[in-house]
Tab-separated table of C-alpha atoms in Angstrom:
chain	number	residue	atom	x	y	z
A	26	MET	CA	-10.341	0.653	-26.864
A	27	PRO	CA	-12.801	2.739	-24.817
A	28	SER	CA	-16.224	1.166	-24.471
A	29	THR	CA	-19.178	2.574	-26.389
A	30	ALA	CA	-20.649	3.889	-23.147
A	31	THR	CA	-17.882	6.453	-22.768
A	32	THR	CA	-16.904	9.630	-24.557
A	33	ALA	CA	-13.359	10.457	-25.611
A	34	HIS	CA	-11.709	13.539	-24.169
A	35	PRO	CA	-8.283	15.050	-24.830
A	36	PRO	CA	-5.585	14.231	-22.251
A	37	LEU	CA	-4.900	16.746	-19.526
A	38	PRO	CA	-1.901	19.019	-20.143
A	39	ASP	CA	1.226	18.882	-17.999
A	40	ASP	CA	0.930	21.079	-14.893
A	41	ALA	CA	-2.827	21.413	-15.340
A	42	ALA	CA	-4.417	24.352	-13.543
A	43	PRO	CA	-6.867	23.720	-10.673
A	44	ALA	CA	-9.793	24.687	-12.930
A	45	GLN	CA	-8.709	22.086	-15.491
A	46	LEU	CA	-8.435	19.434	-12.790
A	47	ARG	CA	-11.887	20.297	-11.502
A	48	ALA	CA	-13.286	20.127	-15.040
A	49	ALA	CA	-11.755	16.677	-15.536
A	50	LEU	CA	-13.323	15.533	-12.277
A	51	GLU	CA	-16.731	16.825	-13.355
A	52	VAL	CA	-16.434	14.997	-16.674
A	53	GLN	CA	-15.779	11.770	-14.791
A	54	ARG	CA	-18.572	12.344	-12.308
A	55	ALA	CA	-21.049	13.085	-15.103
A	56	GLY	CA	-19.998	9.940	-16.952
A	57	PHE	CA	-20.322	7.913	-13.772
A	58	LEU	CA	-23.808	9.188	-12.934
A	59	ALA	CA	-25.079	8.778	-16.492
A	60	SER	CA	-23.969	5.141	-16.664
A	61	GLN	CA	-25.379	3.812	-13.406
A	62	PRO	CA	-26.076	1.006	-12.885
A	63	GLU	CA	-23.309	-0.515	-14.994
A	64	PRO	CA	-23.088	-4.272	-15.579
A	65	LEU	CA	-20.099	-6.084	-14.157
A	66	SER	CA	-18.990	-6.822	-17.704
A	67	VAL	CA	-18.043	-3.141	-18.092
A	68	ARG	CA	-15.820	-3.307	-15.021
A	69	LYS	CA	-14.177	-6.493	-16.292
A	70	ASP	CA	-13.589	-4.798	-19.632
A	71	ARG	CA	-11.770	-1.920	-17.915
A	72	LEU	CA	-9.664	-4.333	-15.895
A	73	GLY	CA	-8.863	-6.165	-19.115
A	74	ARG	CA	-7.772	-2.963	-20.832
A	75	ALA	CA	-5.493	-2.184	-17.896
A	76	VAL	CA	-3.969	-5.652	-18.196
A	77	ALA	CA	-3.468	-5.144	-21.925
A	78	MET	CA	-1.727	-1.799	-21.375
A	79	LEU	CA	0.844	-3.397	-19.084
A	80	VAL	CA	1.378	-6.521	-21.176
A	81	ASP	CA	1.710	-4.611	-24.440
A	82	HIS	CA	3.996	-1.924	-23.018
A	83	ALA	CA	5.893	-3.781	-20.284
A	84	GLU	CA	9.250	-3.214	-21.975
A	85	ALA	CA	8.552	0.495	-22.400
A	86	PHE	CA	7.685	0.827	-18.724
A	87	CYS	CA	10.871	-1.014	-17.714
A	88	ALA	CA	12.969	1.244	-19.942
A	89	ALA	CA	11.330	4.333	-18.433
A	90	LEU	CA	11.994	3.021	-14.920
A	91	ASP	CA	15.643	2.396	-15.775
A	92	GLU	CA	16.032	5.966	-17.030
A	93	ASP	CA	14.156	7.553	-14.143
A	94	PHE	CA	16.262	5.755	-11.530
A	95	GLY	CA	19.537	6.105	-13.380
A	96	GLY	CA	19.981	2.347	-13.207
A	97	ARG	CA	17.278	-0.253	-12.540
A	98	SER	CA	17.296	-3.731	-14.002
A	99	ARG	CA	14.582	-4.877	-16.359
A	100	GLN	CA	14.078	-8.037	-14.305
A	101	GLN	CA	13.545	-6.129	-11.078
A	102	SER	CA	11.048	-3.772	-12.702
A	103	MET	CA	9.177	-6.710	-14.169
A	104	LEU	CA	9.122	-8.560	-10.830
A	105	THR	CA	8.293	-5.621	-8.559
A	106	ASP	CA	6.151	-3.332	-10.755
A	107	ILE	CA	4.698	-5.120	-13.767
A	108	VAL	CA	3.998	-8.638	-12.468
A	109	PRO	CA	2.372	-7.571	-9.157
A	110	SER	CA	0.174	-5.120	-11.062
A	111	LEU	CA	-0.948	-7.813	-13.477
A	112	SER	CA	-1.581	-10.201	-10.593
A	113	ALA	CA	-3.800	-7.662	-8.811
A	114	LEU	CA	-5.771	-6.778	-11.958
A	115	LYS	CA	-6.312	-10.415	-12.978
A	116	HIS	CA	-7.226	-11.419	-9.414
A	117	ALA	CA	-9.884	-8.685	-9.328
A	118	ARG	CA	-11.271	-9.692	-12.723
A	119	LYS	CA	-11.433	-13.359	-11.715
A	120	HIS	CA	-13.184	-12.817	-8.385
A	121	LEU	CA	-15.355	-9.790	-9.200
A	122	ASP	CA	-18.603	-11.745	-9.512
A	123	ALA	CA	-18.201	-13.178	-6.014
A	124	TRP	CA	-17.129	-9.869	-4.463
A	125	ALA	CA	-20.039	-7.951	-5.954
A	126	ARG	CA	-22.805	-10.247	-4.698
A	127	ASP	CA	-25.155	-8.784	-2.154
A	128	GLU	CA	-24.626	-10.074	1.389
A	129	ARG	CA	-27.684	-11.284	3.258
A	130	ARG	CA	-27.963	-10.100	6.841
A	131	ARG	CA	-30.261	-11.217	9.659
A	132	PRO	CA	-33.071	-8.762	10.410
A	133	LEU	CA	-33.820	-7.800	14.005
A	134	PHE	CA	-35.966	-10.429	15.735
A	135	PRO	CA	-38.807	-11.028	14.984
A	136	LEU	CA	-38.807	-8.985	11.746
A	137	GLY	CA	-37.278	-11.827	9.766
A	138	LEU	CA	-39.999	-14.203	10.899
A	139	LEU	CA	-42.609	-11.641	9.908
A	140	GLY	CA	-41.311	-11.352	6.361
A	141	GLY	CA	-38.670	-8.613	6.547
A	142	SER	CA	-35.306	-9.026	4.810
A	143	ALA	CA	-31.935	-7.287	5.055
A	144	ARG	CA	-28.910	-7.170	2.767
A	145	VAL	CA	-25.773	-5.185	2.029
A	146	SER	CA	-25.247	-4.058	-1.546
A	147	TYR	CA	-21.801	-2.856	-2.654
A	148	GLN	CA	-22.051	0.087	-4.992
A	149	PRO	CA	-19.285	2.225	-6.511
A	150	LYS	CA	-18.455	5.475	-4.764
A	151	GLY	CA	-17.917	7.559	-7.891
A	152	VAL	CA	-14.577	9.143	-8.759
A	153	VAL	CA	-11.434	8.046	-6.915
A	154	GLY	CA	-8.149	9.969	-6.841
A	155	VAL	CA	-4.916	7.931	-6.781
A	156	ILE	CA	-1.674	9.659	-5.745
A	157	ALA	CA	1.297	7.353	-6.309
A	158	PRO	CA	4.936	7.512	-5.117
A	159	TRP	CA	8.165	7.263	-7.081
A	160	ASN	CA	9.660	4.081	-5.631
A	161	TYR	CA	7.326	1.677	-7.464
A	162	PRO	CA	5.684	4.155	-9.813
A	163	VAL	CA	3.882	1.555	-11.929
A	164	GLY	CA	2.794	-0.839	-9.185
A	165	MET	CA	1.596	1.880	-6.838
A	166	VAL	CA	-0.685	3.185	-9.583
A	167	MET	CA	-1.985	-0.097	-10.939
A	168	VAL	CA	-2.415	-2.214	-7.799
A	169	PRO	CA	-4.835	0.208	-6.088
A	170	LEU	CA	-6.440	0.844	-9.487
A	171	ALA	CA	-7.424	-2.838	-9.587
A	172	GLY	CA	-9.704	-2.312	-6.590
A	173	VAL	CA	-10.915	1.053	-7.844
A	174	LEU	CA	-12.015	-0.334	-11.214
A	175	ALA	CA	-13.372	-3.583	-9.770
A	176	ALA	CA	-15.636	-1.550	-7.498
A	177	GLY	CA	-17.024	0.272	-10.563
A	178	ASN	CA	-15.445	3.683	-10.033
A	179	ARG	CA	-13.861	6.181	-12.398
A	180	ALA	CA	-10.335	7.314	-11.481
A	181	MET	CA	-7.904	10.192	-11.793
A	182	LEU	CA	-4.250	9.215	-11.426
A	183	LYS	CA	-1.435	11.435	-10.154
A	184	PRO	CA	1.895	9.620	-10.687
A	185	SER	CA	5.075	11.003	-9.135
A	186	GLU	CA	6.998	13.896	-10.621
A	187	PHE	CA	10.220	12.194	-9.420
A	188	THR	CA	9.794	9.529	-12.116
A	189	PRO	CA	8.837	11.774	-15.039
A	190	ARG	CA	9.365	9.240	-17.849
A	191	VAL	CA	7.017	6.742	-16.248
A	192	SER	CA	4.468	9.499	-15.643
A	193	ALA	CA	4.748	10.658	-19.259
A	194	LEU	CA	4.254	7.079	-20.470
A	195	PHE	CA	1.065	6.742	-18.427
A	196	ALA	CA	-0.139	10.092	-19.793
A	197	ARG	CA	0.495	8.915	-23.356
A	198	LEU	CA	-0.944	5.395	-23.096
A	199	VAL	CA	-4.055	5.849	-20.953
A	200	PRO	CA	-6.015	8.078	-23.397
A	201	GLY	CA	-5.579	5.436	-26.112
A	202	LEU	CA	-7.272	2.775	-23.989
A	203	PHE	CA	-9.651	4.672	-21.712
A	204	ALA	CA	-12.038	7.530	-22.298
A	205	GLY	CA	-11.540	10.644	-20.231
A	206	ASP	CA	-14.662	9.928	-18.195
A	207	GLU	CA	-13.217	6.523	-17.223
A	208	LEU	CA	-9.574	7.211	-16.422
A	209	ALA	CA	-7.438	10.354	-16.522
A	210	VAL	CA	-3.753	10.973	-15.809
A	211	VAL	CA	-2.554	14.178	-14.148
A	212	THR	CA	1.152	15.025	-14.339
A	213	GLY	CA	3.075	17.821	-12.672
A	214	GLY	CA	4.911	18.823	-9.531
A	215	ALA	CA	4.037	19.713	-5.962
A	216	ALA	CA	1.616	22.507	-6.864
A	217	VAL	CA	-0.407	20.169	-9.074
A	218	GLY	CA	-0.323	17.549	-6.334
A	219	GLN	CA	-1.720	20.020	-3.803
A	220	ALA	CA	-4.513	21.059	-6.158
A	221	PHE	CA	-5.232	17.401	-6.942
A	222	SER	CA	-5.568	16.449	-3.268
A	223	ALA	CA	-7.978	19.352	-2.730
A	224	LEU	CA	-10.460	18.060	-5.317
A	225	PRO	CA	-13.794	16.777	-3.963
A	226	PHE	CA	-13.200	13.132	-4.835
A	227	ASP	CA	-15.487	10.389	-3.588
A	228	HIS	CA	-12.373	8.648	-2.220
A	229	LEU	CA	-8.665	9.448	-2.251
A	230	ILE	CA	-5.769	7.023	-1.846
A	231	PHE	CA	-2.263	8.297	-1.210
A	232	THR	CA	0.974	6.328	-0.901
A	233	GLY	CA	4.013	8.194	0.382
A	234	ALA	CA	5.679	9.878	3.325
A	235	THR	CA	3.892	10.429	6.630
A	236	GLY	CA	4.444	14.203	6.541
A	237	ILE	CA	2.828	14.502	3.108
A	238	GLY	CA	0.073	12.156	4.271
A	239	ARG	CA	-0.886	14.667	6.957
A	240	GLN	CA	-1.158	17.384	4.288
A	241	ILE	CA	-3.280	15.111	2.100
A	242	MET	CA	-5.617	14.378	4.989
A	243	ARG	CA	-6.022	18.077	5.792
A	244	ALA	CA	-6.844	18.851	2.160
A	245	ALA	CA	-9.321	15.975	1.942
A	246	ALA	CA	-10.990	16.998	5.190
A	247	ALA	CA	-12.230	20.231	3.600
A	248	ASN	CA	-14.385	18.104	1.268
A	249	LEU	CA	-15.052	15.293	3.771
A	250	THR	CA	-13.338	13.006	1.266
A	251	PRO	CA	-12.606	9.587	2.752
A	252	VAL	CA	-8.928	8.679	2.498
A	253	THR	CA	-6.751	5.604	2.405
A	254	LEU	CA	-3.182	6.443	3.436
A	255	GLU	CA	-0.246	4.066	3.036
A	256	LEU	CA	2.613	5.881	4.748
A	257	GLY	CA	5.455	3.515	5.514
A	258	GLY	CA	7.470	4.017	8.667
A	259	LYS	CA	10.283	2.178	10.403
A	260	SER	CA	9.472	-1.518	9.975
A	261	PRO	CA	11.403	-3.582	12.555
A	262	VAL	CA	12.799	-7.099	12.321
A	263	ILE	CA	12.811	-9.142	15.523
A	264	ILE	CA	15.255	-12.032	15.383
A	265	GLY	CA	14.731	-14.797	17.912
A	266	GLN	CA	17.247	-17.090	19.558
A	267	SER	CA	15.833	-19.919	17.450
A	268	ALA	CA	16.359	-18.177	14.101
A	269	ASP	CA	18.534	-19.820	11.454
A	270	LEU	CA	20.964	-16.936	10.927
A	271	ALA	CA	22.135	-17.973	7.455
A	272	ARG	CA	18.594	-18.237	6.135
A	273	THR	CA	17.571	-15.081	7.985
A	274	ALA	CA	20.414	-13.069	6.483
A	275	GLU	CA	19.680	-14.346	2.968
A	276	ARG	CA	16.068	-13.235	3.179
A	277	LEU	CA	16.870	-9.948	4.869
A	278	VAL	CA	19.291	-9.008	2.110
A	279	ILE	CA	16.734	-9.810	-0.590
A	280	GLY	CA	14.172	-7.529	1.062
A	281	LYS	CA	16.528	-4.778	2.160
A	282	MET	CA	18.463	-4.432	-1.076
A	283	MET	CA	15.566	-4.851	-3.473
A	284	ASN	CA	15.220	-1.458	-5.163
A	285	ALA	CA	18.217	-0.388	-3.049
A	286	GLY	CA	16.023	-0.294	0.048
A	287	GLN	CA	13.651	2.220	-1.544
A	288	THR	CA	10.631	0.228	-0.404
A	289	CYS	CA	8.046	1.217	2.178
A	290	LEU	CA	8.128	-2.343	3.560
A	291	ALA	CA	11.905	-2.759	3.580
A	292	PRO	CA	13.381	-3.915	6.902
A	293	ASP	CA	14.304	-0.653	8.596
A	294	TYR	CA	16.280	-1.932	11.580
A	295	LEU	CA	17.130	-5.241	13.237
A	296	LEU	CA	16.500	-6.214	16.853
A	297	VAL	CA	18.849	-9.132	17.494
A	298	PRO	CA	19.870	-11.010	20.642
A	299	ARG	CA	23.084	-9.475	21.898
A	300	ASN	CA	24.903	-12.789	21.787
A	301	ARG	CA	24.047	-13.240	18.067
A	302	GLU	CA	24.747	-9.740	16.732
A	303	LEU	CA	28.238	-10.297	15.311
A	304	ALA	CA	27.347	-13.691	13.831
A	305	LEU	CA	24.340	-12.171	12.054
A	306	ILE	CA	26.451	-9.354	10.603
A	307	GLU	CA	28.884	-11.869	9.152
A	308	GLU	CA	26.004	-13.789	7.604
A	309	LEU	CA	24.642	-10.544	6.114
A	310	LYS	CA	28.010	-9.824	4.497
A	311	GLY	CA	28.079	-13.290	2.984
A	312	ALA	CA	24.524	-13.002	1.660
A	313	VAL	CA	25.311	-9.677	-0.026
A	314	ALA	CA	28.402	-11.176	-1.675
A	315	ARG	CA	26.376	-14.094	-3.044
A	316	GLN	CA	23.489	-12.007	-4.334
A	317	TYR	CA	25.465	-9.009	-5.583
A	318	PRO	CA	29.047	-10.176	-6.272
A	319	ASP	CA	29.681	-7.063	-8.355
A	320	LEU	CA	27.267	-4.824	-6.515
A	321	LEU	CA	28.025	-1.325	-7.755
A	322	ALA	CA	29.105	-2.207	-11.274
A	323	GLY	CA	26.480	-4.900	-11.906
A	324	ASN	CA	23.071	-4.469	-13.477
A	325	ASP	CA	20.995	-6.160	-10.770
A	326	TYR	CA	21.331	-3.427	-8.171
A	327	THR	CA	19.195	-0.281	-8.376
A	328	ALA	CA	20.478	3.273	-8.088
A	329	ILE	CA	19.159	5.817	-5.610
A	330	VAL	CA	16.459	7.731	-7.451
A	331	SER	CA	17.925	11.256	-7.226
A	332	ASP	CA	20.873	13.304	-5.988
A	333	ARG	CA	18.663	14.704	-3.243
A	334	HIS	CA	17.792	11.274	-1.890
A	335	PHE	CA	21.418	10.148	-2.163
A	336	ALA	CA	22.490	13.203	-0.144
A	337	ARG	CA	19.811	12.483	2.471
A	338	LEU	CA	21.091	8.947	2.984
A	339	THR	CA	24.706	10.114	3.110
A	340	ALA	CA	23.732	12.647	5.780
A	341	HIS	CA	22.178	9.853	7.868
A	342	VAL	CA	25.453	7.918	7.761
A	343	GLU	CA	27.578	10.961	8.615
A	344	ASP	CA	25.280	11.886	11.489
A	345	ALA	CA	25.417	8.347	12.892
A	346	ARG	CA	29.195	8.151	12.581
A	347	ALA	CA	29.625	11.521	14.269
A	348	LYS	CA	27.491	10.316	17.193
A	349	GLY	CA	29.440	7.128	17.759
A	350	ALA	CA	28.039	4.533	15.358
A	351	GLU	CA	30.251	1.965	13.671
A	352	VAL	CA	29.600	1.939	9.917
A	353	ILE	CA	30.280	-1.352	8.098
A	354	VAL	CA	30.265	-0.862	4.315
A	355	VAL	CA	29.363	-4.080	2.479
A	356	ASN	CA	30.749	-3.727	-1.042
A	357	PRO	CA	31.826	-7.227	-2.151
A	358	ALA	CA	33.904	-6.297	-5.210
A	359	SER	CA	35.221	-3.108	-3.576
A	360	ARG	CA	34.425	-1.210	-6.748
A	361	SER	CA	33.285	2.327	-7.274
A	362	PRO	CA	29.983	2.956	-9.030
A	363	ALA	CA	30.071	2.834	-12.823
A	364	PRO	CA	30.090	6.326	-14.373
A	365	ALA	CA	26.550	5.897	-15.682
A	366	SER	CA	25.270	4.743	-12.281
A	367	GLY	CA	26.858	7.156	-9.878
A	368	ARG	CA	24.020	7.041	-7.373
A	369	LYS	CA	24.428	3.355	-6.500
A	370	MET	CA	25.035	3.014	-2.762
A	371	PRO	CA	26.310	-0.168	-1.101
A	372	LEU	CA	24.683	-1.673	1.951
A	373	GLN	CA	25.925	0.011	5.129
A	374	ILE	CA	25.355	-1.786	8.418
A	375	LEU	CA	25.257	0.521	11.431
A	376	ARG	CA	26.206	-0.696	14.911
A	377	ASN	CA	26.025	1.108	18.269
A	378	VAL	CA	23.126	3.259	17.107
A	379	THR	CA	21.161	5.464	19.498
A	380	GLY	CA	17.840	7.248	19.428
A	381	GLU	CA	19.575	10.602	18.939
A	382	MET	CA	20.733	9.601	15.462
A	383	SER	CA	18.580	10.706	12.523
A	384	VAL	CA	18.770	7.216	11.019
A	385	MET	CA	16.805	5.938	14.028
A	386	GLN	CA	14.231	8.724	13.875
A	387	GLU	CA	13.191	8.773	10.215
A	388	GLU	CA	12.163	6.124	7.719
A	389	ILE	CA	15.413	5.207	5.983
A	390	PHE	CA	14.235	4.327	2.470
A	391	GLY	CA	17.677	3.227	1.342
A	392	PRO	CA	20.438	0.629	1.873
A	393	LEU	CA	21.273	1.538	5.483
A	394	LEU	CA	20.647	-1.140	8.111
A	395	PRO	CA	20.914	-0.322	11.828
A	396	VAL	CA	21.434	-3.295	14.160
A	397	VAL	CA	20.120	-2.941	17.707
A	398	PRO	CA	21.173	-5.640	20.219
A	399	VAL	CA	18.559	-6.622	22.826
A	400	GLU	CA	18.598	-8.949	25.796
A	401	ASP	CA	15.522	-10.977	24.852
A	402	THR	CA	12.250	-10.976	22.924
A	403	ARG	CA	10.445	-9.112	25.684
A	404	ALA	CA	12.916	-6.253	25.340
A	405	ALA	CA	12.508	-6.273	21.544
A	406	VAL	CA	8.725	-6.039	21.857
A	407	ALA	CA	9.061	-3.167	24.329
A	408	TYR	CA	11.436	-1.375	21.933
A	409	VAL	CA	8.896	-1.611	19.099
A	410	ASN	CA	5.989	-0.545	21.290
A	411	ALA	CA	7.840	2.569	22.467
A	412	ARG	CA	7.749	3.895	18.883
A	413	ASP	CA	5.183	4.722	16.208
A	414	ARG	CA	3.277	1.736	14.900
A	415	PRO	CA	5.069	0.470	11.774
A	416	LEU	CA	3.670	-0.499	8.392
A	417	ALA	CA	5.201	-3.971	8.732
A	418	LEU	CA	6.807	-6.145	11.383
A	419	TYR	CA	8.992	-9.184	10.771
A	420	TYR	CA	9.883	-12.096	13.030
A	421	PHE	CA	12.493	-14.785	12.381
A	422	GLY	CA	12.531	-17.907	14.502
A	423	SER	CA	11.055	-21.382	14.998
A	424	ASP	CA	9.834	-20.910	18.569
A	425	ARG	CA	6.037	-20.671	18.292
A	426	ALA	CA	5.652	-19.275	21.798
A	427	GLU	CA	8.168	-16.556	21.006
A	428	GLU	CA	6.447	-15.880	17.686
A	429	GLN	CA	3.116	-15.424	19.453
A	430	GLN	CA	4.779	-13.136	21.990
A	431	VAL	CA	5.938	-10.937	19.118
A	432	ILE	CA	2.714	-10.974	17.093
A	433	GLY	CA	0.370	-10.735	20.075
A	434	GLY	CA	2.454	-8.128	21.880
A	435	THR	CA	2.850	-5.626	19.012
A	436	THR	CA	0.674	-3.733	16.543
A	437	SER	CA	1.633	-3.125	12.915
A	438	GLY	CA	0.047	-2.821	9.513
A	439	GLY	CA	1.040	-6.371	8.550
A	440	VAL	CA	3.386	-9.193	9.531
A	441	THR	CA	5.594	-11.654	7.695
A	442	VAL	CA	7.126	-14.536	9.657
A	443	ASN	CA	10.499	-15.955	8.608
A	444	ASP	CA	10.783	-13.598	5.676
A	445	VAL	CA	10.161	-9.954	4.823
A	446	ILE	CA	7.743	-8.090	2.537
A	447	PHE	CA	5.925	-11.216	1.310
A	448	HIS	CA	2.604	-10.402	2.972
A	449	VAL	CA	2.129	-7.560	0.463
A	450	ALA	CA	2.368	-10.069	-2.393
A	451	MET	CA	-0.719	-11.942	-1.188
A	452	ASP	CA	-3.630	-10.628	-3.271
A	453	ASP	CA	-6.139	-11.997	-0.767
A	454	LEU	CA	-4.652	-10.223	2.282
A	455	PRO	CA	-5.486	-6.610	3.186
A	456	PHE	CA	-2.582	-4.205	2.849
A	457	GLY	CA	-2.331	-1.005	4.847
A	458	GLY	CA	-0.929	0.702	7.893
A	459	ILE	CA	-2.080	1.844	11.296
A	460	GLY	CA	-1.389	5.067	13.157
A	461	CYS	CA	1.519	6.961	11.646
A	462	SER	CA	2.012	4.214	9.056
A	463	GLY	CA	-1.374	4.862	7.506
A	464	MET	CA	-5.080	4.129	7.632
A	465	GLY	CA	-7.394	1.917	5.647
A	466	ASN	CA	-6.341	-0.963	3.454
A	467	TYR	CA	-6.693	-2.354	-0.029
A	468	HIS	CA	-5.712	-5.382	-2.184
A	469	GLY	CA	-8.141	-8.028	-3.362
A	470	ARG	CA	-11.578	-8.224	-1.772
A	471	ASP	CA	-10.518	-5.679	0.855
A	472	GLY	CA	-9.661	-3.185	-1.870
A	473	PHE	CA	-13.005	-3.790	-3.534
A	474	LYS	CA	-14.728	-3.010	-0.233
A	475	THR	CA	-12.545	0.042	0.463
A	476	PHE	CA	-13.550	1.622	-2.842
A	477	SER	CA	-17.209	0.581	-2.547
A	478	HIS	CA	-20.066	1.991	-0.510
A	479	ALA	CA	-21.623	-0.724	1.641
A	480	ARG	CA	-25.278	0.182	1.263
A	481	ALA	CA	-27.736	-1.206	3.807
A	482	ILE	CA	-31.067	-2.262	2.272
A	483	TYR	CA	-34.033	-3.409	4.350
A	484	ARG	CA	-37.308	-4.628	2.867
A	485	GLN	CA	-40.252	-4.386	5.211
A	486	SER	CA	-42.894	-7.030	5.798
A	487	PRO	CA	-46.444	-6.302	4.534
A	488	LEU	CA	-47.629	-6.693	8.137
A	489	ASP	CA	-48.180	-3.672	10.391
A	490	VAL	CA	-44.792	-4.096	12.081
A	491	ALA	CA	-44.840	-0.676	13.740
A	492	ARG	CA	-48.005	-1.584	15.634
A	493	LEU	CA	-46.652	-4.997	16.628
A	494	ALA	CA	-43.482	-3.353	17.953
A	495	GLY	CA	-45.399	-0.729	19.893
A	496	LEU	CA	-43.947	2.092	17.736
A	497	LYS	CA	-47.263	3.312	16.354
A	498	PRO	CA	-48.991	6.131	18.248
A	499	PRO	CA	-51.076	6.528	20.244
A	500	TYR	CA	-48.839	4.635	22.638
A	501	GLY	CA	-50.497	2.394	25.173
A	502	ALA	CA	-50.385	-1.030	26.769
A	503	TRP	CA	-48.892	-2.638	23.670
A	504	ALA	CA	-45.951	-0.233	23.726
A	505	ASP	CA	-45.426	-0.811	27.448
A	506	LYS	CA	-45.447	-4.553	26.898
A	507	SER	CA	-42.841	-4.232	24.114
A	508	ILE	CA	-40.620	-2.025	26.299
A	509	ALA	CA	-40.885	-4.371	29.281
A	510	ARG	CA	-39.920	-7.294	27.101
A	511	ASP	CA	-36.633	-5.598	26.154
A	512	LEU	CA	-35.821	-4.143	29.585
A	513	LYS	CA	-34.290	-7.381	30.806
A	514	LYS	CA	-30.690	-8.331	31.555
């Protein structure tokens, strides 16, 4: 239940007006200011309440996810939304004492010898806005929230309108566990999202498409609100000559077909040695058959979230086919989707793709997998570097020199070697993009620092340091001596 330091407030209505959003923000800011400084035990209590909400209502969240997607297995929702959220929250609670300690720094010589001291103190920023996407609508709320709460902030959450049952569940559960000046949930469509992003938060984190990220950044700029943007992009896979193709295919299929490819870190396209292309495709077909023997009719495979997104993916395939691509549909049981799961789409491998095809220009976010043959690793690196910097990059192979050529020769948000996606599961690694794939990072200690203000604190010596340094007027020989001492190479 809400702590005694907070005051209960009614939940925000659906499609709240800008004035109501601003009022909710002011309630949180007032609560934040009135409570400072808060002991770490209060932060741990909030993290604990967030853990309890997920543990107590995990089945309800999974059921809501299944309905919102039109077909999503309980096990997948547990493994990709609930469990990672719990891991992030518990990790923050466990390590908060260490993260929150002041850091000692070395004062400028000779101030330390004269009795001066310097330190960095991490203090909460205030009120943080969290705008979450639809593809992992629980995890992309709760994982950043772990850092937000650990840093001592209050938060306003804007879950996606494309997963309305999950959003409604958050809106119903949060007021029972958190006071309005601790945590608030805002539901609604694009207009509410625009008004939300225009609020003068102390920090704003957005996860979603690059185009929307630009709009978020413009809105935040009006208030000089610092932003963390996780924007996705076309994450490449570079496959070396030394890669074990069977193992590579197995791991690629797990990452690509998880959530039906509706993952910001999903492998977007493959760069494979020309002499290994056909062998890899055969291994991919076999891996799909083993993992999803009854792909479209089974319960393990997720549906595309909406008719609009299904149509977008279909248009990519039609565009590629019309421009000369070979489309290989991997549907092991050769079945049609079950009537209740009509938006399930099988994996479609695309060969002979070109840069003129829309599937090679936009983030795919679905079960389409272009394969691009290259002559060697150098050519693969050049291909990646000729495009926007991706959120993730993957390398498969056992040649350490080749691996270093890939990692050292490219820039991406993160890297996983000999697998895909797993770097995001490491609570102690920063997660974020670079360039068009985002800015800033969070997770673990890095999230704590992102949502904290690193405050420099210097304590002066009782000695007359200004005179000793020649800074005290009237200037004279002592100042000249101090200047001469520093004017040396």
